[in-house]
Amino acid sequence: MTVTRIVHVALWTADLDRLAAFYERVFAAHAGARYESRRRPGFVSRFITLTDGPAIEIMQAPWLGPAGDPSAERPGYAHIAIGLGSIGAVDRLAADAEREGFLASAPRRTGDGFYEAVLTDPDGNLIEITA
C-alpha cells in the first residue's frame, strides 16, 4: 500500500504579506520567500511551514474579488485543521484569539470526538485548532 500525506494546502488571499505575518505570529510558522510568476503576471505566492505536517501555499493575484465583499467571488478554502497537540494548547490559543478578536467558535468537543476551536484569519477563512 502506498503511504500518502498532504504536502501542502493552497489558499488564495487578498494580502499575501498580511496573511504570512498572521501565520508567523499566531502559529510560529516560517514564511518562505515570495515567488512571482513570469508565466502568469500578477501571481505571487509564498509557502508557510508549520512545526510539523504539510505546508500552506498562500497565493495572491489581481483577478480575485475583494476579501471584504460578500457578493464577490472570493476564492479560498473551507477550512484547514491545525493540530496543537493538547487541549491546554487549544484553550490557550483560543483565549488569545478571543482577546484579539479572531475567535469564531469557542473550544468544544465535537460529535465525532475532536476537541477544537475555530479561528478566522485576516481574510475571514476558518482555521480549526485541534488537540
mmCIF file of N, CA and C in Angstrom:
data_model
loop_
_atom_site.group_PDB
_atom_site.id
_atom_site.type_symbol
_atom_site.label_atom_id
_atom_site.label_comp_id
_atom_site.label_asym_id
_atom_site.label_seq_id
_atom_site.Cartn_x
_atom_site.Cartn_y
_atom_site.Cartn_z
ATOM 1 N N MET A 1 0.847 -1.183 0.000
ATOM 2 C CA MET A 1 0.000 0.000 0.000
ATOM 3 C C MET A 1 0.893 1.248 0.000
ATOM 4 N N THR A 2 0.522 2.226 -0.779
ATOM 5 C CA THR A 2 1.245 3.483 -0.861
ATOM 6 C C THR A 2 0.876 4.377 0.313
ATOM 7 N N VAL A 3 1.881 4.971 0.943
ATOM 8 C CA VAL A 3 1.643 5.916 2.029
ATOM 9 C C VAL A 3 1.424 7.287 1.407
ATOM 10 N N THR A 4 0.347 7.953 1.789
ATOM 11 C CA THR A 4 0.066 9.281 1.264
ATOM 12 C C THR A 4 0.019 10.284 2.398
ATOM 13 N N ARG A 5 0.330 11.540 2.081
ATOM 14 C CA ARG A 5 0.241 12.616 3.067
ATOM 15 C C ARG A 5 -0.032 13.911 2.329
ATOM 16 N N ILE A 6 -0.539 14.861 3.009
ATOM 17 C CA ILE A 6 -0.747 16.171 2.408
ATOM 18 C C ILE A 6 0.605 16.870 2.347
ATOM 19 N N VAL A 7 0.975 17.342 1.181
ATOM 20 C CA VAL A 7 2.236 18.059 1.007
ATOM 21 C C VAL A 7 2.033 19.538 1.282
ATOM 22 N N HIS A 8 0.985 20.118 0.705
ATOM 23 C CA HIS A 8 0.612 21.486 1.040
ATOM 24 C C HIS A 8 -0.846 21.714 0.720
ATOM 25 N N VAL A 9 -1.393 22.736 1.294
ATOM 26 C CA VAL A 9 -2.746 23.183 1.017
ATOM 27 C C VAL A 9 -2.608 24.556 0.370
ATOM 28 N N ALA A 10 -3.285 24.781 -0.731
ATOM 29 C CA ALA A 10 -3.208 26.067 -1.413
ATOM 30 C C ALA A 10 -4.365 26.958 -0.982
ATOM 31 N N LEU A 11 -4.068 28.223 -0.812
ATOM 32 C CA LEU A 11 -5.043 29.182 -0.313
ATOM 33 C C LEU A 11 -4.877 30.519 -1.016
ATOM 34 N N TRP A 12 -5.946 31.007 -1.649
ATOM 35 C CA TRP A 12 -5.921 32.343 -2.249
ATOM 36 C C TRP A 12 -6.101 33.374 -1.153
ATOM 37 N N THR A 13 -5.418 34.495 -1.273
ATOM 38 C CA THR A 13 -5.553 35.574 -0.308
ATOM 39 C C THR A 13 -5.528 36.917 -1.022
ATOM 40 N N ALA A 14 -6.125 37.917 -0.408
ATOM 41 C CA ALA A 14 -6.107 39.266 -0.954
ATOM 42 C C ALA A 14 -4.837 40.015 -0.555
ATOM 43 N N ASP A 15 -4.175 39.570 0.519
ATOM 44 C CA ASP A 15 -2.980 40.273 1.010
ATOM 45 C C ASP A 15 -1.965 39.248 1.498
ATOM 46 N N LEU A 16 -1.065 38.878 0.618
ATOM 47 C CA LEU A 16 -0.083 37.824 0.870
ATOM 48 C C LEU A 16 0.750 38.089 2.129
ATOM 49 N N ASP A 17 1.295 39.279 2.244
ATOM 50 C CA ASP A 17 2.186 39.582 3.362
ATOM 51 C C ASP A 17 1.443 39.631 4.696
ATOM 52 N N ARG A 18 0.232 40.158 4.694
ATOM 53 C CA ARG A 18 -0.570 40.194 5.930
ATOM 54 C C ARG A 18 -0.894 38.780 6.399
ATOM 55 N N LEU A 19 -1.247 37.901 5.467
ATOM 56 C CA LEU A 19 -1.576 36.527 5.839
ATOM 57 C C LEU A 19 -0.337 35.771 6.310
ATOM 58 N N ALA A 20 0.806 35.992 5.646
ATOM 59 C CA ALA A 20 2.057 35.359 6.090
ATOM 60 C C ALA A 20 2.396 35.809 7.498
ATOM 61 N N ALA A 21 2.266 37.096 7.784
ATOM 62 C CA ALA A 21 2.557 37.623 9.126
ATOM 63 C C ALA A 21 1.625 37.020 10.176
ATOM 64 N N PHE A 22 0.362 36.796 9.825
ATOM 65 C CA PHE A 22 -0.599 36.171 10.733
ATOM 66 C C PHE A 22 -0.130 34.765 11.130
ATOM 67 N N TYR A 23 0.228 33.945 10.147
ATOM 68 C CA TYR A 23 0.678 32.579 10.449
ATOM 69 C C TYR A 23 1.987 32.584 11.245
ATOM 70 N N GLU A 24 2.870 33.514 10.951
ATOM 71 C CA GLU A 24 4.126 33.610 11.714
ATOM 72 C C GLU A 24 3.838 33.983 13.167
ATOM 73 N N ARG A 25 2.965 34.947 13.378
ATOM 74 C CA ARG A 25 2.675 35.427 14.737
ATOM 75 C C ARG A 25 1.867 34.422 15.545
ATOM 76 N N VAL A 26 0.813 33.884 14.958
ATOM 77 C CA VAL A 26 -0.112 33.037 15.705
ATOM 78 C C VAL A 26 0.397 31.607 15.868
ATOM 79 N N PHE A 27 1.042 31.044 14.833
ATOM 80 C CA PHE A 27 1.448 29.640 14.868
ATOM 81 C C PHE A 27 2.959 29.440 14.843
ATOM 82 N N ALA A 28 3.740 30.514 14.971
ATOM 83 C CA ALA A 28 5.206 30.450 14.911
ATOM 84 C C ALA A 28 5.664 29.730 13.637
ATOM 85 N N ALA A 29 4.939 29.954 12.556
ATOM 86 C CA ALA A 29 5.265 29.347 11.262
ATOM 87 C C ALA A 29 6.406 30.118 10.607
ATOM 88 N N HIS A 30 7.003 29.485 9.601
ATOM 89 C CA HIS A 30 8.031 30.149 8.799
ATOM 90 C C HIS A 30 7.437 30.464 7.439
ATOM 91 N N ALA A 31 7.524 31.721 7.034
ATOM 92 C CA ALA A 31 7.039 32.121 5.714
ATOM 93 C C ALA A 31 8.226 32.192 4.767
ATOM 94 N N GLY A 32 8.169 31.409 3.711
ATOM 95 C CA GLY A 32 9.243 31.392 2.722
ATOM 96 C C GLY A 32 9.247 32.640 1.858
ATOM 97 N N ALA A 33 10.206 32.691 0.974
ATOM 98 C CA ALA A 33 10.377 33.836 0.079
ATOM 99 C C ALA A 33 9.203 33.955 -0.892
ATOM 100 N N ARG A 34 8.972 35.171 -1.352
ATOM 101 C CA ARG A 34 7.942 35.428 -2.368
ATOM 102 C C ARG A 34 8.371 34.834 -3.708
ATOM 103 N N TYR A 35 7.419 34.223 -4.376
ATOM 104 C CA TYR A 35 7.628 33.731 -5.740
ATOM 105 C C TYR A 35 6.720 34.552 -6.639
ATOM 106 N N GLU A 36 7.266 35.175 -7.653
ATOM 107 C CA GLU A 36 6.475 35.947 -8.609
ATOM 108 C C GLU A 36 6.546 35.243 -9.955
ATOM 109 N N SER A 37 5.393 34.833 -10.446
ATOM 110 C CA SER A 37 5.324 34.074 -11.687
ATOM 111 C C SER A 37 5.639 34.941 -12.899
ATOM 112 N N ARG A 38 6.467 34.413 -13.780
ATOM 113 C CA ARG A 38 6.714 35.074 -15.065
ATOM 114 C C ARG A 38 5.651 34.662 -16.076
ATOM 115 N N ARG A 39 5.099 33.463 -15.870
ATOM 116 C CA ARG A 39 4.109 32.929 -16.804
ATOM 117 C C ARG A 39 2.731 33.554 -16.593
ATOM 118 N N ARG A 40 2.403 33.877 -15.324
ATOM 119 C CA ARG A 40 1.098 34.461 -15.007
ATOM 120 C C ARG A 40 1.320 35.798 -14.306
ATOM 121 N N PRO A 41 1.467 36.893 -15.045
ATOM 122 C CA PRO A 41 1.747 38.201 -14.440
ATOM 123 C C PRO A 41 0.759 38.555 -13.329
ATOM 124 N N GLY A 42 1.305 38.982 -12.205
ATOM 125 C CA GLY A 42 0.488 39.339 -11.054
ATOM 126 C C GLY A 42 0.339 38.235 -10.034
ATOM 127 N N PHE A 43 0.643 36.993 -10.436
ATOM 128 C CA PHE A 43 0.546 35.867 -9.497
ATOM 129 C C PHE A 43 1.782 35.850 -8.599
ATOM 130 N N VAL A 44 1.532 35.840 -7.280
ATOM 131 C CA VAL A 44 2.605 35.796 -6.281
ATOM 132 C C VAL A 44 2.219 34.750 -5.248
ATOM 133 N N SER A 45 3.208 33.996 -4.755
ATOM 134 C CA SER A 45 2.911 33.027 -3.699
ATOM 135 C C SER A 45 4.064 32.928 -2.711
ATOM 136 N N ARG A 46 3.760 32.358 -1.564
ATOM 137 C CA ARG A 46 4.750 32.050 -0.533
ATOM 138 C C ARG A 46 4.314 30.743 0.121
ATOM 139 N N PHE A 47 5.278 29.961 0.589
ATOM 140 C CA PHE A 47 4.957 28.753 1.333
ATOM 141 C C PHE A 47 5.126 29.019 2.822
ATOM 142 N N ILE A 48 4.125 28.620 3.582
ATOM 143 C CA ILE A 48 4.127 28.741 5.036
ATOM 144 C C ILE A 48 4.359 27.342 5.581
ATOM 145 N N THR A 49 5.369 27.172 6.427
ATOM 146 C CA THR A 49 5.603 25.861 7.036
ATOM 147 C C THR A 49 5.418 25.947 8.538
ATOM 148 N N LEU A 50 4.715 24.956 9.054
ATOM 149 C CA LEU A 50 4.487 24.823 10.484
ATOM 150 C C LEU A 50 5.558 23.920 11.070
ATOM 151 N N THR A 51 5.498 23.693 12.365
ATOM 152 C CA THR A 51 6.474 22.835 13.020
ATOM 153 C C THR A 51 6.462 21.425 12.446
ATOM 154 N N ASP A 52 5.279 20.909 12.113
ATOM 155 C CA ASP A 52 5.150 19.553 11.604
ATOM 156 C C ASP A 52 3.999 19.509 10.610
ATOM 157 N N GLY A 53 4.097 18.647 9.638
ATOM 158 C CA GLY A 53 2.997 18.447 8.702
ATOM 159 C C GLY A 53 3.170 19.195 7.409
ATOM 160 N N PRO A 54 2.083 19.278 6.651
ATOM 161 C CA PRO A 54 2.162 19.884 5.324
ATOM 162 C C PRO A 54 2.351 21.396 5.383
ATOM 163 N N ALA A 55 2.794 21.945 4.278
ATOM 164 C CA ALA A 55 2.937 23.392 4.143
ATOM 165 C C ALA A 55 1.632 23.978 3.589
ATOM 166 N N ILE A 56 1.508 25.275 3.714
ATOM 167 C CA ILE A 56 0.377 26.000 3.157
ATOM 168 C C ILE A 56 0.943 26.954 2.109
ATOM 169 N N GLU A 57 0.479 26.826 0.893
ATOM 170 C CA GLU A 57 0.881 27.777 -0.128
ATOM 171 C C GLU A 57 -0.163 28.880 -0.163
ATOM 172 N N ILE A 58 0.256 30.100 0.150
ATOM 173 C CA ILE A 58 -0.662 31.227 0.049
ATOM 174 C C ILE A 58 -0.382 31.928 -1.269
ATOM 175 N N MET A 59 -1.459 32.291 -1.980
ATOM 176 C CA MET A 59 -1.337 32.803 -3.346
ATOM 177 C C MET A 59 -2.175 34.067 -3.488
ATOM 178 N N GLN A 60 -1.647 34.999 -4.232
ATOM 179 C CA GLN A 60 -2.348 36.261 -4.472
ATOM 180 C C GLN A 60 -2.310 36.564 -5.963
ATOM 181 N N ALA A 61 -3.398 37.144 -6.473
ATOM 182 C CA ALA A 61 -3.459 37.516 -7.886
ATOM 183 C C ALA A 61 -4.456 38.662 -8.054
ATOM 184 N N PRO A 62 -4.247 39.515 -9.042
ATOM 185 C CA PRO A 62 -5.129 40.673 -9.219
ATOM 186 C C PRO A 62 -6.542 40.332 -9.670
ATOM 187 N N TRP A 63 -6.776 39.113 -10.120
ATOM 188 C CA TRP A 63 -8.107 38.768 -10.621
ATOM 189 C C TRP A 63 -9.069 38.295 -9.535
ATOM 190 N N LEU A 64 -8.627 38.270 -8.282
ATOM 191 C CA LEU A 64 -9.522 37.865 -7.190
ATOM 192 C C LEU A 64 -10.443 39.007 -6.796
ATOM 193 N N GLY A 65 -11.642 38.656 -6.325
ATOM 194 C CA GLY A 65 -12.561 39.657 -5.804
ATOM 195 C C GLY A 65 -12.065 40.171 -4.465
ATOM 196 N N PRO A 66 -12.559 41.330 -4.014
ATOM 197 C CA PRO A 66 -12.111 41.878 -2.735
ATOM 198 C C PRO A 66 -12.538 41.002 -1.555
ATOM 199 N N ALA A 67 -11.625 40.862 -0.586
ATOM 200 C CA ALA A 67 -11.873 39.982 0.563
ATOM 201 C C ALA A 67 -13.095 40.399 1.364
ATOM 202 N N GLY A 68 -13.338 41.692 1.513
ATOM 203 C CA GLY A 68 -14.444 42.158 2.345
ATOM 204 C C GLY A 68 -15.788 42.226 1.647
ATOM 205 N N ASP A 69 -15.872 41.898 0.377
ATOM 206 C CA ASP A 69 -17.113 41.987 -0.381
ATOM 207 C C ASP A 69 -17.800 40.634 -0.428
ATOM 208 N N PRO A 70 -18.873 40.461 0.369
ATOM 209 C CA PRO A 70 -19.530 39.147 0.415
ATOM 210 C C PRO A 70 -20.209 38.754 -0.890
ATOM 211 N N SER A 71 -20.479 39.725 -1.784
ATOM 212 C CA SER A 71 -21.136 39.397 -3.049
ATOM 213 C C SER A 71 -20.133 39.011 -4.136
ATOM 214 N N ALA A 72 -18.830 39.264 -3.898
ATOM 215 C CA ALA A 72 -17.805 38.943 -4.898
ATOM 216 C C ALA A 72 -17.395 37.480 -4.795
ATOM 217 N N GLU A 73 -16.973 36.917 -5.911
ATOM 218 C CA GLU A 73 -16.372 35.580 -5.863
ATOM 219 C C GLU A 73 -15.054 35.720 -5.130
ATOM 220 N N ARG A 74 -14.910 34.973 -4.058
ATOM 221 C CA ARG A 74 -13.761 35.124 -3.185
ATOM 222 C C ARG A 74 -13.123 33.771 -2.952
ATOM 223 N N PRO A 75 -12.159 33.389 -3.793
ATOM 224 C CA PRO A 75 -11.528 32.087 -3.605
ATOM 225 C C PRO A 75 -10.846 31.963 -2.248
ATOM 226 N N GLY A 76 -10.692 30.747 -1.791
ATOM 227 C CA GLY A 76 -10.059 30.447 -0.512
ATOM 228 C C GLY A 76 -10.255 28.977 -0.233
ATOM 229 N N TYR A 77 -10.262 28.588 1.001
ATOM 230 C CA TYR A 77 -10.561 27.210 1.377
ATOM 231 C C TYR A 77 -11.716 27.213 2.363
ATOM 232 N N ALA A 78 -12.333 26.069 2.555
ATOM 233 C CA ALA A 78 -13.427 25.980 3.518
ATOM 234 C C ALA A 78 -12.873 26.128 4.931
ATOM 235 N N HIS A 79 -11.877 25.353 5.244
ATOM 236 C CA HIS A 79 -11.130 25.492 6.487
ATOM 237 C C HIS A 79 -9.887 24.621 6.402
ATOM 238 N N ILE A 80 -9.014 24.855 7.320
ATOM 239 C CA ILE A 80 -7.854 24.000 7.482
ATOM 240 C C ILE A 80 -7.801 23.638 8.966
ATOM 241 N N ALA A 81 -7.419 22.419 9.258
ATOM 242 C CA ALA A 81 -7.305 21.999 10.654
ATOM 243 C C ALA A 81 -5.828 21.929 11.028
ATOM 244 N N ILE A 82 -5.493 22.590 12.111
ATOM 245 C CA ILE A 82 -4.120 22.588 12.603
ATOM 246 C C ILE A 82 -4.117 21.986 13.998
ATOM 247 N N GLY A 83 -3.396 20.875 14.163
ATOM 248 C CA GLY A 83 -3.306 20.205 15.453
ATOM 249 C C GLY A 83 -2.278 20.882 16.341
ATOM 250 N N LEU A 84 -2.652 21.168 17.580
ATOM 251 C CA LEU A 84 -1.755 21.826 18.535
ATOM 252 C C LEU A 84 -1.181 20.866 19.567
ATOM 253 N N GLY A 85 -1.694 19.639 19.645
ATOM 254 C CA GLY A 85 -1.096 18.626 20.497
ATOM 255 C C GLY A 85 -1.742 18.415 21.855
ATOM 256 N N SER A 86 -2.515 19.385 22.334
ATOM 257 C CA SER A 86 -3.154 19.192 23.643
ATOM 258 C C SER A 86 -4.368 20.102 23.788
ATOM 259 N N ILE A 87 -5.238 19.704 24.689
ATOM 260 C CA ILE A 87 -6.418 20.521 24.996
ATOM 261 C C ILE A 87 -5.982 21.863 25.576
ATOM 262 N N GLY A 88 -4.967 21.850 26.429
ATOM 263 C CA GLY A 88 -4.477 23.094 27.021
ATOM 264 C C GLY A 88 -3.989 24.084 25.974
ATOM 265 N N ALA A 89 -3.305 23.581 24.945
ATOM 266 C CA ALA A 89 -2.815 24.461 23.890
ATOM 267 C C ALA A 89 -3.979 25.067 23.100
ATOM 268 N N VAL A 90 -5.010 24.275 22.860
ATOM 269 C CA VAL A 90 -6.198 24.787 22.176
ATOM 270 C C VAL A 90 -6.835 25.882 23.025
ATOM 271 N N ASP A 91 -6.993 25.604 24.314
ATOM 272 C CA ASP A 91 -7.613 26.588 25.209
ATOM 273 C C ASP A 91 -6.804 27.887 25.272
ATOM 274 N N ARG A 92 -5.482 27.788 25.327
ATOM 275 C CA ARG A 92 -4.633 28.989 25.406
ATOM 276 C C ARG A 92 -4.726 29.825 24.130
ATOM 277 N N LEU A 93 -4.633 29.174 22.979
ATOM 278 C CA LEU A 93 -4.694 29.929 21.731
ATOM 279 C C LEU A 93 -6.089 30.509 21.516
ATOM 280 N N ALA A 94 -7.117 29.753 21.891
ATOM 281 C CA ALA A 94 -8.486 30.268 21.764
ATOM 282 C C ALA A 94 -8.683 31.503 22.647
ATOM 283 N N ALA A 95 -8.128 31.480 23.840
ATOM 284 C CA ALA A 95 -8.227 32.653 24.731
ATOM 285 C C ALA A 95 -7.503 33.854 24.118
ATOM 286 N N ASP A 96 -6.324 33.625 23.557
ATOM 287 C CA ASP A 96 -5.590 34.708 22.883
ATOM 288 C C ASP A 96 -6.402 35.247 21.702
ATOM 289 N N ALA A 97 -6.966 34.334 20.920
ATOM 290 C CA ALA A 97 -7.744 34.737 19.750
ATOM 291 C C ALA A 97 -8.984 35.535 20.158
ATOM 292 N N GLU A 98 -9.610 35.139 21.255
ATOM 293 C CA GLU A 98 -10.781 35.879 21.721
ATOM 294 C C GLU A 98 -10.391 37.300 22.130
ATOM 295 N N ARG A 99 -9.282 37.441 22.851
ATOM 296 C CA ARG A 99 -8.802 38.768 23.245
ATOM 297 C C ARG A 99 -8.486 39.639 22.032
ATOM 298 N N GLU A 100 -7.932 39.014 20.991
ATOM 299 C CA GLU A 100 -7.524 39.769 19.797
ATOM 300 C C GLU A 100 -8.629 39.879 18.751
ATOM 301 N N GLY A 101 -9.772 39.227 18.984
ATOM 302 C CA GLY A 101 -10.918 39.392 18.101
ATOM 303 C C GLY A 101 -10.978 38.493 16.882
ATOM 304 N N PHE A 102 -10.256 37.354 16.887
ATOM 305 C CA PHE A 102 -10.355 36.463 15.722
ATOM 306 C C PHE A 102 -10.795 35.042 16.094
ATOM 307 N N LEU A 103 -11.475 34.898 17.234
ATOM 308 C CA LEU A 103 -12.059 33.609 17.617
ATOM 309 C C LEU A 103 -13.456 33.527 17.014
ATOM 310 N N ALA A 104 -13.713 32.512 16.196
ATOM 311 C CA ALA A 104 -15.025 32.330 15.575
ATOM 312 C C ALA A 104 -15.916 31.398 16.388
ATOM 313 N N SER A 105 -15.309 30.400 17.052
ATOM 314 C CA SER A 105 -16.076 29.420 17.825
ATOM 315 C C SER A 105 -15.219 28.942 18.989
ATOM 316 N N ALA A 106 -15.769 29.015 20.180
ATOM 317 C CA ALA A 106 -15.046 28.641 21.399
ATOM 318 C C ALA A 106 -14.717 27.146 21.415
ATOM 319 N N PRO A 107 -13.733 26.751 22.211
ATOM 320 C CA PRO A 107 -13.369 25.329 22.303
ATOM 321 C C PRO A 107 -14.562 24.466 22.702
ATOM 322 N N ARG A 108 -14.627 23.299 22.070
ATOM 323 C CA ARG A 108 -15.712 22.353 22.359
ATOM 324 C C ARG A 108 -15.301 20.969 21.902
ATOM 325 N N ARG A 109 -16.005 19.994 22.386
ATOM 326 C CA ARG A 109 -15.835 18.610 21.941
ATOM 327 C C ARG A 109 -16.869 18.384 20.842
ATOM 328 N N THR A 110 -16.424 17.950 19.676
ATOM 329 C CA THR A 110 -17.346 17.724 18.564
ATOM 330 C C THR A 110 -18.051 16.385 18.723
ATOM 331 N N GLY A 111 -19.073 16.179 17.919
ATOM 332 C CA GLY A 111 -19.820 14.931 17.954
ATOM 333 C C GLY A 111 -18.974 13.721 17.600
ATOM 334 N N ASP A 112 -17.911 13.934 16.801
ATOM 335 C CA ASP A 112 -17.049 12.807 16.443
ATOM 336 C C ASP A 112 -15.814 12.713 17.336
ATOM 337 N N GLY A 113 -15.833 13.432 18.466
ATOM 338 C CA GLY A 113 -14.806 13.241 19.482
ATOM 339 C C GLY A 113 -13.613 14.175 19.450
ATOM 340 N N PHE A 114 -13.551 15.097 18.516
ATOM 341 C CA PHE A 114 -12.424 16.024 18.462
ATOM 342 C C PHE A 114 -12.633 17.182 19.434
ATOM 343 N N TYR A 115 -11.556 17.677 20.000
ATOM 344 C CA TYR A 115 -11.602 18.898 20.804
ATOM 345 C C TYR A 115 -11.045 19.999 19.929
ATOM 346 N N GLU A 116 -11.869 21.030 19.667
ATOM 347 C CA GLU A 116 -11.442 22.062 18.735
ATOM 348 C C GLU A 116 -12.052 23.415 19.058
ATOM 349 N N ALA A 117 -11.423 24.433 18.506
ATOM 350 C CA ALA A 117 -11.966 25.790 18.457
ATOM 351 C C ALA A 117 -11.767 26.256 17.019
ATOM 352 N N VAL A 118 -12.429 27.324 16.645
ATOM 353 C CA VAL A 118 -12.294 27.821 15.277
ATOM 354 C C VAL A 118 -11.881 29.289 15.323
ATOM 355 N N LEU A 119 -10.847 29.590 14.554
ATOM 356 C CA LEU A 119 -10.334 30.950 14.424
ATOM 357 C C LEU A 119 -10.637 31.456 13.023
ATOM 358 N N THR A 120 -10.500 32.758 12.818
ATOM 359 C CA THR A 120 -10.543 33.314 11.475
ATOM 360 C C THR A 120 -9.222 34.025 11.213
ATOM 361 N N ASP A 121 -8.729 33.878 9.998
ATOM 362 C CA ASP A 121 -7.525 34.614 9.627
ATOM 363 C C ASP A 121 -7.934 35.994 9.116
ATOM 364 N N PRO A 122 -6.995 36.847 8.746
ATOM 365 C CA PRO A 122 -7.354 38.200 8.312
ATOM 366 C C PRO A 122 -8.263 38.273 7.093
ATOM 367 N N ASP A 123 -8.327 37.213 6.288
ATOM 368 C CA ASP A 123 -9.218 37.189 5.122
ATOM 369 C C ASP A 123 -10.586 36.597 5.447
ATOM 370 N N GLY A 124 -10.799 36.148 6.679
ATOM 371 C CA GLY A 124 -12.072 35.551 7.061
ATOM 372 C C GLY A 124 -12.141 34.052 6.858
ATOM 373 N N ASN A 125 -11.031 33.414 6.458
ATOM 374 C CA ASN A 125 -11.010 31.954 6.308
ATOM 375 C C ASN A 125 -11.010 31.296 7.678
ATOM 376 N N LEU A 126 -11.628 30.139 7.759
ATOM 377 C CA LEU A 126 -11.727 29.424 9.024
ATOM 378 C C LEU A 126 -10.531 28.503 9.239
ATOM 379 N N ILE A 127 -10.053 28.473 10.477
ATOM 380 C CA ILE A 127 -8.963 27.586 10.883
ATOM 381 C C ILE A 127 -9.434 26.850 12.123
ATOM 382 N N GLU A 128 -9.552 25.518 12.017
ATOM 383 C CA GLU A 128 -9.863 24.724 13.212
ATOM 384 C C GLU A 128 -8.541 24.450 13.910
ATOM 385 N N ILE A 129 -8.530 24.679 15.207
ATOM 386 C CA ILE A 129 -7.367 24.272 16.006
ATOM 387 C C ILE A 129 -7.815 23.102 16.855
ATOM 388 N N THR A 130 -7.061 22.018 16.812
ATOM 389 C CA THR A 130 -7.448 20.787 17.490
ATOM 390 C C THR A 130 -6.347 20.308 18.415
ATOM 391 N N ALA A 131 -6.783 19.474 19.368
ATOM 392 C CA ALA A 131 -5.816 18.899 20.318
ATOM 393 C C ALA A 131 -5.002 17.814 19.665
#
